[in-house]
Coordinates of C-alpha atoms in Angstrom, one line a residue:
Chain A
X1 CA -63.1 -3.5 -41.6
X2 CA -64.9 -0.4 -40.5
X3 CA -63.7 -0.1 -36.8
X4 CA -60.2 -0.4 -38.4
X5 CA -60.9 2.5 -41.1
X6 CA -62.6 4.7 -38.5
X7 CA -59.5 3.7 -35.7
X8 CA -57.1 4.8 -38.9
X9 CA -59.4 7.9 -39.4
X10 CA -59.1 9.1 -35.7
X11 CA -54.9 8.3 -35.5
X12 CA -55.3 10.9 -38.9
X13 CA -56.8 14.0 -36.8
X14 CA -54.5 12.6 -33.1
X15 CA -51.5 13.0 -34.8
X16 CA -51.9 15.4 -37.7
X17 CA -50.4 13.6 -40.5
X18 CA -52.3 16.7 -42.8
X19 CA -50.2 18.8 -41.0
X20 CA -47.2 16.8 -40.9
X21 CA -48.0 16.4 -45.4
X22 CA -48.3 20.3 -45.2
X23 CA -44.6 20.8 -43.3
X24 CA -42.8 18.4 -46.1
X25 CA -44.5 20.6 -48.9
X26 CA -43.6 23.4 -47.4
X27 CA -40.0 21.7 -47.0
X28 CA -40.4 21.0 -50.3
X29 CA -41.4 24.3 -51.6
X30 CA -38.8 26.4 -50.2
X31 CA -36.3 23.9 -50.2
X32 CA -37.0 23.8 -54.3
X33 CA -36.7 27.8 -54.6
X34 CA -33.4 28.2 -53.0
X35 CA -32.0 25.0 -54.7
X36 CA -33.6 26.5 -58.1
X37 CA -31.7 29.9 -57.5
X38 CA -28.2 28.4 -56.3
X39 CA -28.7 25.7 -58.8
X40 CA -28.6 28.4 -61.4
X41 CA -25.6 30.0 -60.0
X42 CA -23.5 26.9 -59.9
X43 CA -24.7 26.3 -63.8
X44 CA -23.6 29.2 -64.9
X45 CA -20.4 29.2 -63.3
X46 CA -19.4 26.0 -64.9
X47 CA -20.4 27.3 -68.5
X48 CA -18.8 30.4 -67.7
X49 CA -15.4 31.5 -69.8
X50 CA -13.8 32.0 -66.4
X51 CA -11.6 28.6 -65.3
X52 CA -11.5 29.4 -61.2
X53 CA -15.3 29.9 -61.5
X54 CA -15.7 26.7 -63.7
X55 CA -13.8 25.0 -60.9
X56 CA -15.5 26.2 -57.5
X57 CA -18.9 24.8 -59.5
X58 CA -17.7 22.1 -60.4
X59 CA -16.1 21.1 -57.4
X60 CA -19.4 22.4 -55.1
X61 CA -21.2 20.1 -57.0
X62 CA -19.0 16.9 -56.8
X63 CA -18.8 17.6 -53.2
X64 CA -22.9 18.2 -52.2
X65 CA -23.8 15.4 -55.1
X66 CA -21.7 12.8 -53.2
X67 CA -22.5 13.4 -49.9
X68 CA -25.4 11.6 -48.1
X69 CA -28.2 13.8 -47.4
X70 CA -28.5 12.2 -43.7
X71 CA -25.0 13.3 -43.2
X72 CA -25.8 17.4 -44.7
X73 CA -29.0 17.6 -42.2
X74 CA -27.2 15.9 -39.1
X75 CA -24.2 18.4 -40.1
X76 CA -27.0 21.3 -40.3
X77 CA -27.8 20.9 -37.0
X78 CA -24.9 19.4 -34.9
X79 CA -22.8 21.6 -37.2
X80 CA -24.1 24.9 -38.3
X81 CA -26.5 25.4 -35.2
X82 CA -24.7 23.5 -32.4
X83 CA -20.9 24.4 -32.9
X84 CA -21.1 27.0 -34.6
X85 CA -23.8 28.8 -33.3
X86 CA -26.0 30.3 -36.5
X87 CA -29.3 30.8 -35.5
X88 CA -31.6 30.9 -38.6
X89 CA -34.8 32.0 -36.0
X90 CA -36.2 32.5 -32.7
X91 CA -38.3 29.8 -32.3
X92 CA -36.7 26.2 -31.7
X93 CA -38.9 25.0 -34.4
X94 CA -38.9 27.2 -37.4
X95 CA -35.1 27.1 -36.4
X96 CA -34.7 23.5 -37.1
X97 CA -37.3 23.6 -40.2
X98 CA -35.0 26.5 -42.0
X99 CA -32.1 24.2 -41.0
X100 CA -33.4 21.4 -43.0
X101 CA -34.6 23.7 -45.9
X102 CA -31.1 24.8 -46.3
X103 CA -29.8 21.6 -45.9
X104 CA -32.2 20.6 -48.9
X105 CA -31.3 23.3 -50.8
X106 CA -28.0 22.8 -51.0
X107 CA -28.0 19.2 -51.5
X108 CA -30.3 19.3 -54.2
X109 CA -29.1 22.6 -55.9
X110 CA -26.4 20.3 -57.2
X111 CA -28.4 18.4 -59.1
X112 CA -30.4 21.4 -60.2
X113 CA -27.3 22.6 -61.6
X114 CA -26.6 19.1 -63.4
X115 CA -30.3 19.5 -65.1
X116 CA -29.7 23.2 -66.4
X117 CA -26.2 21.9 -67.8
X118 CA -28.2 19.1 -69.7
X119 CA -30.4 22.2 -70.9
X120 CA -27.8 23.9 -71.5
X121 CA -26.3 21.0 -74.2
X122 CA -29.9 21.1 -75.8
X123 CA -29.0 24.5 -77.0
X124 CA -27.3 24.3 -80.0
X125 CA -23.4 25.9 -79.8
X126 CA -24.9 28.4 -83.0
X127 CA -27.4 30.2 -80.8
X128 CA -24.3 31.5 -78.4
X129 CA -22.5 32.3 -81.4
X130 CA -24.9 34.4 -82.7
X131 CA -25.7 36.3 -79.3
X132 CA -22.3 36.9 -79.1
X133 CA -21.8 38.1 -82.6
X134 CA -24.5 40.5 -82.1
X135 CA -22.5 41.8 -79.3
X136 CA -24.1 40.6 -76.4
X137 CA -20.9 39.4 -73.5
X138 CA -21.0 36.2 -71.6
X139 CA -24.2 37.1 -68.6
X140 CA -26.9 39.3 -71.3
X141 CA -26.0 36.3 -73.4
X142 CA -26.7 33.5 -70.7
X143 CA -29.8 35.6 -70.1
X144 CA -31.5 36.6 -72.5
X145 CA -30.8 33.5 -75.0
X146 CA -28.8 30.7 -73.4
X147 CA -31.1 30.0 -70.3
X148 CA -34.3 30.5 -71.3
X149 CA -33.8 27.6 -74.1
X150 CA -31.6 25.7 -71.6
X151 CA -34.7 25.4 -68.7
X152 CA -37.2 24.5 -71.5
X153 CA -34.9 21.6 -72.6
X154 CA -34.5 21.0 -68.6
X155 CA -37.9 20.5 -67.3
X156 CA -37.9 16.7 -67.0
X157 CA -34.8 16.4 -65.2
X158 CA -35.5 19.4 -62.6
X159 CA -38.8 17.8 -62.3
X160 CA -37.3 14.4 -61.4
X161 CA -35.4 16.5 -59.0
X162 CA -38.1 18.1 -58.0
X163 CA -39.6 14.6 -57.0
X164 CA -36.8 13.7 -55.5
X165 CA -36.7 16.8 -53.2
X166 CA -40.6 15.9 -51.7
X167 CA -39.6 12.7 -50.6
X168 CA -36.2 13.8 -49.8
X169 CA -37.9 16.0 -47.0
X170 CA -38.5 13.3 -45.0
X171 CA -34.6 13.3 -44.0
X172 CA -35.6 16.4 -42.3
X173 CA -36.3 14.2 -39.5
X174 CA -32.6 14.1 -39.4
X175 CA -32.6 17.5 -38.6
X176 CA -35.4 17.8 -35.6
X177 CA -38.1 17.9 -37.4
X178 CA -39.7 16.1 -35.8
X179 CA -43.3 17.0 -36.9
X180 CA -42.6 15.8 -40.3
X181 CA -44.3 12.7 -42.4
X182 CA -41.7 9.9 -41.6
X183 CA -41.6 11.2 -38.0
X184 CA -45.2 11.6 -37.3
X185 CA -45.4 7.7 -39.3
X186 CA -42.4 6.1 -37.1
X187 CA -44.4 7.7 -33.9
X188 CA -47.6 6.3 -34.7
X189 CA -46.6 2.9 -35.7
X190 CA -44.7 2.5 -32.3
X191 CA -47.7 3.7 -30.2
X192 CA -50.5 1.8 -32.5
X193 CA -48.7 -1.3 -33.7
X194 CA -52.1 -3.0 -34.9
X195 CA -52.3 -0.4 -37.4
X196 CA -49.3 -0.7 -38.7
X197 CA -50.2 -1.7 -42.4
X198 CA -52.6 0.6 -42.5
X199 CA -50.4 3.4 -41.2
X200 CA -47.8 2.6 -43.9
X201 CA -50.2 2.6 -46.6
X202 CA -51.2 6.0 -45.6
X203 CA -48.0 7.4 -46.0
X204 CA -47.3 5.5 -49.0
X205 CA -50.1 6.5 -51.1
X206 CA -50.1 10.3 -49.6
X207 CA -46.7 10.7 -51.2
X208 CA -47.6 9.2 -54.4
X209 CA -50.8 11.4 -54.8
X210 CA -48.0 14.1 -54.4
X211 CA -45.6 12.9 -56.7
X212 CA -48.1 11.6 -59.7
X213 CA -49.0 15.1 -60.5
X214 CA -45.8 16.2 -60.1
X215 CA -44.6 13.8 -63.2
X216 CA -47.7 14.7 -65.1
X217 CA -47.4 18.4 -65.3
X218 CA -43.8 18.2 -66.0
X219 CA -44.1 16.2 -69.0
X220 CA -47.2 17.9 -70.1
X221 CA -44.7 21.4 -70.2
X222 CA -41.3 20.1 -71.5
X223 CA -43.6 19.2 -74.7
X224 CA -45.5 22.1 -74.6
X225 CA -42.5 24.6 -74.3
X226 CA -39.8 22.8 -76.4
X227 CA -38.1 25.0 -78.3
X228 CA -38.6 24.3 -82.2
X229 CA -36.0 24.2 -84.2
Chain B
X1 CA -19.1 28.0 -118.9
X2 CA -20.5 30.7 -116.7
X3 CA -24.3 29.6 -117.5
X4 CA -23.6 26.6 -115.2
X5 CA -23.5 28.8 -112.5
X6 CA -26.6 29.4 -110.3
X7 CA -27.0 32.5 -109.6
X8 CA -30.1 35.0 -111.3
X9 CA -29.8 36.7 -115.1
X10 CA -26.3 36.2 -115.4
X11 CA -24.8 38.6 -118.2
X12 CA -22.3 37.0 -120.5
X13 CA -18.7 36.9 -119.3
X14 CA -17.5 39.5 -121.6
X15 CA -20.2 42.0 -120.3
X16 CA -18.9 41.7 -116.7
X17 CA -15.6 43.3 -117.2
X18 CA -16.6 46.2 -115.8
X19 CA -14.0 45.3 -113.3
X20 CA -15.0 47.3 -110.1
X21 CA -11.5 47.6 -108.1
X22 CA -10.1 49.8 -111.1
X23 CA -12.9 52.2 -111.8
X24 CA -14.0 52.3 -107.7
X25 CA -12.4 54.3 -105.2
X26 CA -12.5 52.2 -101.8
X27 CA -11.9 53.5 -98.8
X28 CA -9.9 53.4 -96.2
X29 CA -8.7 50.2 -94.5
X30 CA -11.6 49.0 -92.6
X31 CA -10.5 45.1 -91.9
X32 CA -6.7 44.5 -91.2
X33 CA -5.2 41.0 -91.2
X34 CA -1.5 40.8 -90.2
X35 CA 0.9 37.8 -89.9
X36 CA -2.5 35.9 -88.4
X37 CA -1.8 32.3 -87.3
X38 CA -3.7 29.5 -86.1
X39 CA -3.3 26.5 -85.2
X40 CA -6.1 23.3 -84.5
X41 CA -4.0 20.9 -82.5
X42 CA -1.7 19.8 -85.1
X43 CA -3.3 21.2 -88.5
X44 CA -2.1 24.9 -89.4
X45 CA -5.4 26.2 -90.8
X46 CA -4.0 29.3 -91.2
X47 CA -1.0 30.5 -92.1
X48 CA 0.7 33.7 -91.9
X49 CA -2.2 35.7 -93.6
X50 CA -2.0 39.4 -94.8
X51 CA -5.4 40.7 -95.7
X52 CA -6.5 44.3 -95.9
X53 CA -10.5 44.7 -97.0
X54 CA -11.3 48.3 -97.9
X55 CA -14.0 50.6 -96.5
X56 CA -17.0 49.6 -98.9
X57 CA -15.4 46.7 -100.7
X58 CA -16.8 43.3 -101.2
X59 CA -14.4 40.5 -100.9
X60 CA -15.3 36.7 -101.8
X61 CA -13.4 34.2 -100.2
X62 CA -13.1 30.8 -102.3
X63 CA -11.8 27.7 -101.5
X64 CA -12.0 24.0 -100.9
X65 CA -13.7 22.9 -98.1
X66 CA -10.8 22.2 -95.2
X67 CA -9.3 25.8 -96.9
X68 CA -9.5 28.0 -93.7
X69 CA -12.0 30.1 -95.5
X70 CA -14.7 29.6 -92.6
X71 CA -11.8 30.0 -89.8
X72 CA -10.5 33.5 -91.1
X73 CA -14.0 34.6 -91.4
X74 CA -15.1 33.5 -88.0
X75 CA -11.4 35.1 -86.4
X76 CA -12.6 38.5 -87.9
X77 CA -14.6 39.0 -84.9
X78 CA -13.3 36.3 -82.7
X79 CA -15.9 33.8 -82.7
X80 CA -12.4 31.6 -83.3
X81 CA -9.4 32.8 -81.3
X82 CA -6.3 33.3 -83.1
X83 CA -2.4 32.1 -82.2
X84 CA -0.4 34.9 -83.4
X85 CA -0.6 37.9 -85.5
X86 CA -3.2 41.1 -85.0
X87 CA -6.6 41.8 -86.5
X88 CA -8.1 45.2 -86.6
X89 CA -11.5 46.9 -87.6
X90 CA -11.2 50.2 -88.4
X91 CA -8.1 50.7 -86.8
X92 CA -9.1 49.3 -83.6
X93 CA -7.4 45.7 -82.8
X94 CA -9.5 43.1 -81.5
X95 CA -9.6 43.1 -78.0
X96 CA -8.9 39.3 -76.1
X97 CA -12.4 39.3 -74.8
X98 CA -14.6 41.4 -72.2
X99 CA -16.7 44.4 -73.3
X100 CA -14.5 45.8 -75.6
X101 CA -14.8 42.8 -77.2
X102 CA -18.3 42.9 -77.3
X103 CA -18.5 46.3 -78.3
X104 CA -16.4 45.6 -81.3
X105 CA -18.5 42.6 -82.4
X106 CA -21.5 44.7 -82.3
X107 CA -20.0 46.8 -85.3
X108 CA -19.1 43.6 -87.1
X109 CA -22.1 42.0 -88.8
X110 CA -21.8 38.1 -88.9
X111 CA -24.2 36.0 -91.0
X112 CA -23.7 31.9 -90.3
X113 CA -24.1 29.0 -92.1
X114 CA -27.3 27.8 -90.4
X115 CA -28.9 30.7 -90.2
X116 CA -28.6 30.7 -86.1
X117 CA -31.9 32.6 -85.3
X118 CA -33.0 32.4 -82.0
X119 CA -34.8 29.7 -81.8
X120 CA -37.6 31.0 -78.6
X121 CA -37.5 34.5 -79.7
X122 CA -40.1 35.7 -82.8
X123 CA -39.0 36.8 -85.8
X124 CA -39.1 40.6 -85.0
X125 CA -37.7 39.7 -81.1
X126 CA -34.6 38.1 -83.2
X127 CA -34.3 41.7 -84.8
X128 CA -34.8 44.2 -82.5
X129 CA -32.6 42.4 -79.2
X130 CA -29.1 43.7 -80.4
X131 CA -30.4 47.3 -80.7
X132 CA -32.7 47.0 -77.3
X133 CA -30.0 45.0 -75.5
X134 CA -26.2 46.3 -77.1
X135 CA -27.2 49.9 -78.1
X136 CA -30.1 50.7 -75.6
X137 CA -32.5 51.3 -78.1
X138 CA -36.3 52.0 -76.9
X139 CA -38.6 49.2 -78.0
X140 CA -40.4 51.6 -80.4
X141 CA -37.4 52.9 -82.3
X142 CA -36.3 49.1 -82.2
X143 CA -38.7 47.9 -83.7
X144 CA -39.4 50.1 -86.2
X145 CA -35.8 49.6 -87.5
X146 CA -36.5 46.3 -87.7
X147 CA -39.8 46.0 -89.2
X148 CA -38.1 48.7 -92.1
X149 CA -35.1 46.2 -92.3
X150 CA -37.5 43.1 -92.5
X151 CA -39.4 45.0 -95.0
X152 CA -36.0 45.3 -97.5
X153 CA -35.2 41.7 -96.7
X154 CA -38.2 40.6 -98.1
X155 CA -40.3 38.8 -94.9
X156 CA -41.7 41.9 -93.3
X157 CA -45.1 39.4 -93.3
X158 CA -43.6 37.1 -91.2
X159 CA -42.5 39.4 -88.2
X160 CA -44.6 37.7 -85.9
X161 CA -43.7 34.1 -86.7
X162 CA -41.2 31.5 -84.7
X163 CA -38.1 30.9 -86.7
X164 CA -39.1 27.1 -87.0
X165 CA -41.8 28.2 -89.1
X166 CA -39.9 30.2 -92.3
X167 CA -38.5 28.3 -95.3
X168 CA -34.6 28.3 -94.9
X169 CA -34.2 31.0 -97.3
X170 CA -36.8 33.6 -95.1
X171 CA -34.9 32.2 -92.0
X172 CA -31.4 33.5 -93.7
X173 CA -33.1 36.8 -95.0
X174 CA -33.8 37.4 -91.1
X175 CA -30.4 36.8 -90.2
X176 CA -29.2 39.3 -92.5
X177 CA -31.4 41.5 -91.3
X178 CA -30.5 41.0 -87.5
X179 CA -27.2 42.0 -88.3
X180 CA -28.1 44.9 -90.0
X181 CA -30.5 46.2 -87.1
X182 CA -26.7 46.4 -85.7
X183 CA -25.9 48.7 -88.1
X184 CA -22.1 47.2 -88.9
X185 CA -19.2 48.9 -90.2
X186 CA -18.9 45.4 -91.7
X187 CA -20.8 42.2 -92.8
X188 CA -19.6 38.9 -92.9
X189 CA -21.2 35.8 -94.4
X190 CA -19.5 32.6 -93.5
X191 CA -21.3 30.1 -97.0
X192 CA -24.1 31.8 -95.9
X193 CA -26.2 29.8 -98.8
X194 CA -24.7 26.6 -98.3
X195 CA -27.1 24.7 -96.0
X196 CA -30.0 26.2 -98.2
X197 CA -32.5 24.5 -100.5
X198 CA -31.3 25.6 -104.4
X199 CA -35.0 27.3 -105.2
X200 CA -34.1 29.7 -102.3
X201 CA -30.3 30.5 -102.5
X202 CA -31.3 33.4 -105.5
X203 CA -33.4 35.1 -103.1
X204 CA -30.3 35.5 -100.3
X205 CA -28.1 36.3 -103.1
X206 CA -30.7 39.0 -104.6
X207 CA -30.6 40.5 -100.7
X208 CA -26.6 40.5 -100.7
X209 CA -26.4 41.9 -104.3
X210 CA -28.4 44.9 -103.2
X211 CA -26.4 45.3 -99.9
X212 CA -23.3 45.3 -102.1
X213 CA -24.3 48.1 -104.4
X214 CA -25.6 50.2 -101.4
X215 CA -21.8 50.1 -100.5
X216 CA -21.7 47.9 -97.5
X217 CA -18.3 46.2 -96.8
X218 CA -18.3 42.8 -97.4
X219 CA -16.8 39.5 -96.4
X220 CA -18.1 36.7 -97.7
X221 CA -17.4 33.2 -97.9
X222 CA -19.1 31.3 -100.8
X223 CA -19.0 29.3 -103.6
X224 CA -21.5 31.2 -105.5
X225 CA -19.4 32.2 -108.9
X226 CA -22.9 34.3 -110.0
X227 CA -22.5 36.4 -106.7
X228 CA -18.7 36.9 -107.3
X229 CA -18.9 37.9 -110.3
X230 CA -21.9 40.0 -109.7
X231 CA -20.9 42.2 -107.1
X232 CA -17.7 40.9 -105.6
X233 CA -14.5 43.4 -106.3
X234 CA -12.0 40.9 -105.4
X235 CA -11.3 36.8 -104.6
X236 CA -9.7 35.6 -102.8
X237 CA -8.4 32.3 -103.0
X238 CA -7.7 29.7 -100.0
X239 CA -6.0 26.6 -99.6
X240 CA -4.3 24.8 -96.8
X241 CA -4.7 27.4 -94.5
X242 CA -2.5 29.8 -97.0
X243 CA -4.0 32.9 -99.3
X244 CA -2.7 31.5 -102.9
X245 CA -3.8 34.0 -104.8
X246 CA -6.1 36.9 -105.3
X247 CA -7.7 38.8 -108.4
X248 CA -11.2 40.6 -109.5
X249 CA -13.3 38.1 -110.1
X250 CA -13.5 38.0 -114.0
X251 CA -9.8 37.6 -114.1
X252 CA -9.5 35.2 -111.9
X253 CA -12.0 32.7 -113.1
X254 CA -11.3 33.4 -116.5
X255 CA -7.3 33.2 -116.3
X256 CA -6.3 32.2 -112.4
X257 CA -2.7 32.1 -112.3
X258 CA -1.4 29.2 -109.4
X259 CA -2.2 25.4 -110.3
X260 CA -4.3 25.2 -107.1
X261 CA -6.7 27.5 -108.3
X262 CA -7.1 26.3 -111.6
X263 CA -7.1 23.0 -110.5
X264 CA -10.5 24.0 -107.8
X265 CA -12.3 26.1 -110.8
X266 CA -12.3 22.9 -113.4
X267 CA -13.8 20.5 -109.8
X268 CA -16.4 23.2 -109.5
X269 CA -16.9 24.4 -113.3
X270 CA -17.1 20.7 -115.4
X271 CA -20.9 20.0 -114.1

């Protein structure tokens, strides 16, 4: 039982699954701020009085909800980078990671959008009257009283996204990175079969010591900030 | 009959008739309804309506519920869009939307049914946003409008507080005094005492009774007889979407002329 734990513990430091964590958090991280931002967007383009701006976000996300996230980070980088040429950095390997961060970012701003809207229907139709009764148009409105009550009714659902995200970072491997968790597990397994349980169990439990506080604090928040009314 | 009313120290009926459109000069035109139309799918909630309100007047609209009453108050400044016809304030007509639109609704003071506070922002936030944010007021000079307008209202000890945490008559009190910070050429009050408790409707009333004799012009929709009476210089009546009738208030709850009317007064007069 020892020599197997200490034979895990040295296939740990060989192959850097710490680093290979730290590269799907940071994935994760920047994947989640651009998806946060365009999610936004896309929200307040389908509340928005205009119709043509209604429908490009409403279409965008119909389009990025429905399509595979395989088939967005293969497309990133057979796609974006091979035919058509867009470099996103020097190096091959921050390259491919900023591929697959847009590709997250993207995917997943779509359902960001989807969890601001469901914010936004926590916000009674009164408080928009009254912002614009006061004289306040359609974006100081959406500012100042519309979104900030919309993201406090949101927080689950853009933390479930949020989940979804980390472990959705993993598809990164899709797009050559190749020094990510699921990468780093497949290439251990196949070189060190007799850990194989072990190995998976690694991963496994790595992920949920990630995701558990994830749930926790997001709870903890969308009771703490809910909007009393 | 009167007594059944409501509203705070009610004089007699035949005390009232000091009848304030005669001995009152009003001003000029301030809220012009022409030929206005709307339609909700297949119901015609309003119909054809001419309605002039004077600079400094206070008009009560009266009605039964389903009248249109809420609907022409909430067109006034386009919170509900209108089929045909035009509506100006002072002699400007209400632009389709954009910043004109905007700009126009900042001079119109609205005062809902439900109060509407908003709901993240503190009491004195909720006052001093439309001058910061529409007229570019500094913070100081906001908020020391507000805190004197919070102060007149009533709940200048409660600037600090969350909306969630007033009574429902502080919460309307507020509300009034939001639109005020806006400093409108007009207020409207669509029932704004309708959703309240009946120990705190007097105290909204009291604050609208003193905004009417300062002058302010006045829309409001209500079924507060006291508050017509009081310091309304005209009614008007609704039903169906159609204005059947309008008078000064003593005459027309003492002697309203059209069936319709008479037959609303004895539903709301016989408890």
């Amino acid at each position: 039982m020892n020599d197997y734990l200490s034979g895990l513990g040295s296939l740990v430091e060989r192959y850097d699954v710490l680093g290979a964590f730290w590269t799907n958090i940071q994935l994760t991280f920047w994947g989640a701020l651009i998806a946060l931002v365009l999610g936004t967007v896309l929200a307040l383009m389908r509340i928005s009085p205009i119709a043509s701006l209604r429908w490009v976000g409403a279409t965008y996300v119909n389009i990025l909800r429905n399509t595979p996230l395989t088939i967005i980070m293969t497309f990133m980088v057979m796609g974006v980078w091979t035919a058509l040429q867009l470099q996103l950095a020097d190096t091959f390997e921050s390259n491919f990671f900023r591929l697959a961060v847009v590709g997250l970012a993207v995917y997943h701003a779509a359902f960001v959008c989807e969890s601001i809207r469901s914010g936004v229907n926590t916000v009674p139709l009164g408080q928009a009257e009254a912002a614009r009764a006061i004289g306040l148009s359609f974006l100081p409105a959406a500012r100042l009283i519309i979104l900030p009550q919309a993201f406090r009714g949101a927080i689950a659902p853009l933390g479930n996204t949020l989940i979804a995200l980390l472990k959705n970072s993993t598809v990164a491997a899709a797009a050559s990175v190749s020094w990510e968790t699921a990468s780093t597990m497949k290439t251990m397994i196949e070189f060190n079969p007799n850990y194989l349980w072990g190995i998976f169990a690694m991963f496994a439990l790595g992920y949920v010591i990630l995701v558990i506080p994830i749930g926790v604090l997001t709870t903890w928040l969308s009771q703490r900030l809910a909007v009393q009314r | 009959m009167d007594q059944s009313t409501p509203t705070t120290g009610q004089p007699a009926a035949d005390e009232t008739v000091d009848a304030p459109t005669s001995d009152r000069v009003l001003g000029a035109p301030l809220v012009e309804l022409n030929h206005v139309n709307k339609h909700f799918g297949e119901l015609h909630v309003l119909q054809d309506i001419d309605l002039t309100v004077h600079k400094g007047e206070v008009l009560v609209v009266i009605g039964p519920s389903g009248s249109g009453k809420s609907t022409l108050c909430r067109a006034i400044n386009r919170l509900e869009t209108i089929d045909d016809g035009s509506i100006a304030v002072d002699g400007k007509t209400l632009p389709e939307e954009g910043k004109a639109l905007a700009q126009l609704r900042a001079e119109v003071g609205m005062v809902f049914q439900s109060f509407n506070l908003f709901a993240h922002k503190t009491v004195l936030d909720n006052v001093t946003l439309g001058p910061r944010k529409v007229r570019g007021m500094s913070k100081k000079d906001a908020e020391e409008l507000a805190r004197t307008l919070l102060d007149r209202v009533g709940v200048g000890n409660q600037a600090g507080k969350m909306p969630a945490q007033l009574s429902g008559g502080q919460q309307q009190r507020v509300a009034i005094a939001r639109a005020l910070a806006m400093q409108p050429k007009v207020m409207l009050f669509d029932e704004p005492t309708s959703a309240l408790d009946p120990e705190m409707v007097n105290e909204v009333l009291d604050v609208m009774v003193a905004l009417a004799e300062e002058g302010m012009t006045m829309i409001v929709v209500t079924h507060e007889m006291g508050f017509a009476r009081k310091a309304a210089h005209r009614v008007v009546f609704m039903a169906d979407g159609q204005i059947v009738e309008e008078a000064p208030p003593e005459e027309f709850f003492t002697a309203p002329k059209s069936e319709r009317a008479r037959d609303f007064l004895s539903k709301i007069l016989t408890h």
